[in-house]
Amino acid sequence: MPYTTINKSSDYFNTKIYTGNESAGHAITGVGFKPDFTWFKNRGATDSHSMYDIVRGVTKQIEADTNGAETTESTGLASFDSDGFTVGTRTASNSNNMSI
């Protein structure tokens, strides 16, 4: 079996399913690393897919399922943390049936 550059993909990519509470400062842990990109999807509603990355910062959002431009969103993602991330009060990132 040939060796690959990435022997353990969960060191770099992880899916996290969580239940939001629509309260500011809701920390989601257990990712296994500090993410530099998040893609949020509410699995129980038709909210747009919200994406944030470390280059743009936590207040700049793009939506994968629309053709809209980057927007400033201060209530979606609060921070990228050492073992996950912290979300704000925005329904598209902090409500029931969330996945990233």
Coordinates of C-alpha atoms in Angstrom, one line a residue:
M1 CA 0.0 0.0 0.0
P2 CA 1.5 3.3 -1.0
Y3 CA 1.8 6.0 1.6
T4 CA -0.1 9.2 1.2
T5 CA 0.7 12.8 2.3
I6 CA -2.3 12.6 4.7
N7 CA -2.4 9.4 6.6
K8 CA -5.2 10.4 9.0
S9 CA -7.8 12.7 7.3
S10 CA -9.6 13.5 10.6
D11 CA -6.5 15.5 11.6
Y12 CA -7.5 18.0 8.8
F13 CA -11.2 17.5 8.1
N14 CA -14.1 16.6 10.4
T15 CA -17.9 16.7 10.2
K16 CA -19.6 17.9 13.4
I17 CA -23.3 17.5 14.1
Y18 CA -24.6 19.6 17.0
T19 CA -27.8 21.2 18.4
G20 CA -27.6 24.9 18.6
N21 CA -29.3 27.1 21.3
E22 CA -29.4 30.5 19.5
S23 CA -27.4 32.0 22.4
A24 CA -24.3 34.0 21.9
G25 CA -21.0 32.3 22.8
H26 CA -22.2 28.7 22.2
A27 CA -18.9 26.7 21.9
I28 CA -18.8 23.6 19.7
T29 CA -15.8 21.4 20.7
G30 CA -14.6 18.0 19.8
V31 CA -13.5 18.8 16.3
G32 CA -10.0 17.6 17.0
F33 CA -8.1 20.7 15.7
K34 CA -8.4 24.4 15.2
P35 CA -10.5 24.8 12.0
D36 CA -9.6 27.5 9.4
F37 CA -12.8 26.9 7.4
T38 CA -16.3 26.2 8.5
W39 CA -19.4 25.3 6.4
F40 CA -22.6 25.5 8.3
K41 CA -25.9 23.8 7.2
N42 CA -29.1 23.7 9.2
R43 CA -30.4 20.2 8.5
G44 CA -33.9 21.0 9.7
A45 CA -34.6 24.1 7.7
T46 CA -33.9 25.8 4.3
D47 CA -31.4 28.3 5.6
S48 CA -28.5 29.0 3.2
H49 CA -25.2 27.3 3.6
S50 CA -23.0 29.7 5.6
M51 CA -19.2 29.5 5.1
Y52 CA -16.5 31.3 7.0
D53 CA -12.7 31.1 6.7
I54 CA -9.7 32.3 8.7
V55 CA -8.5 34.6 5.8
R56 CA -11.7 36.6 5.5
G57 CA -12.3 36.4 9.3
V58 CA -15.4 35.5 11.4
T59 CA -17.5 38.5 10.3
K60 CA -17.3 37.7 6.5
Q61 CA -19.7 35.1 5.2
I62 CA -20.2 33.5 1.8
E63 CA -23.1 31.2 0.8
A64 CA -22.4 28.2 -1.3
D65 CA -26.0 27.8 -2.4
T66 CA -26.5 31.3 -3.8
N67 CA -24.7 33.6 -6.2
G68 CA -24.6 36.4 -3.7
A69 CA -21.4 38.2 -2.8
E70 CA -19.5 38.0 0.5
T71 CA -21.5 39.7 3.2
T72 CA -20.6 41.0 6.7
E73 CA -22.3 38.9 9.3
S74 CA -21.5 39.6 12.9
T75 CA -23.9 37.1 14.6
G76 CA -22.9 33.8 12.8
L77 CA -19.4 32.7 13.8
A78 CA -17.8 34.3 16.8
S79 CA -14.4 32.5 16.8
F80 CA -12.2 29.7 15.5
D81 CA -11.0 27.8 18.7
S82 CA -8.3 25.3 19.4
D83 CA -10.7 22.3 19.3
G84 CA -13.7 23.7 17.4
F85 CA -15.4 27.0 17.1
T86 CA -17.9 29.3 18.8
V87 CA -21.1 30.5 17.2
G88 CA -23.3 33.5 17.7
T89 CA -27.0 33.9 17.7
R90 CA -27.6 33.6 13.9
T91 CA -30.2 30.8 13.2
A92 CA -28.2 29.6 10.2
S93 CA -25.3 28.6 12.4
N94 CA -26.8 28.1 15.9
S95 CA -30.2 26.3 15.8
N96 CA -31.5 22.8 15.9
N97 CA -30.0 20.1 13.6
M98 CA -26.8 21.8 12.6
S99 CA -23.8 20.3 10.8
I100 CA -20.5 21.5 9.6

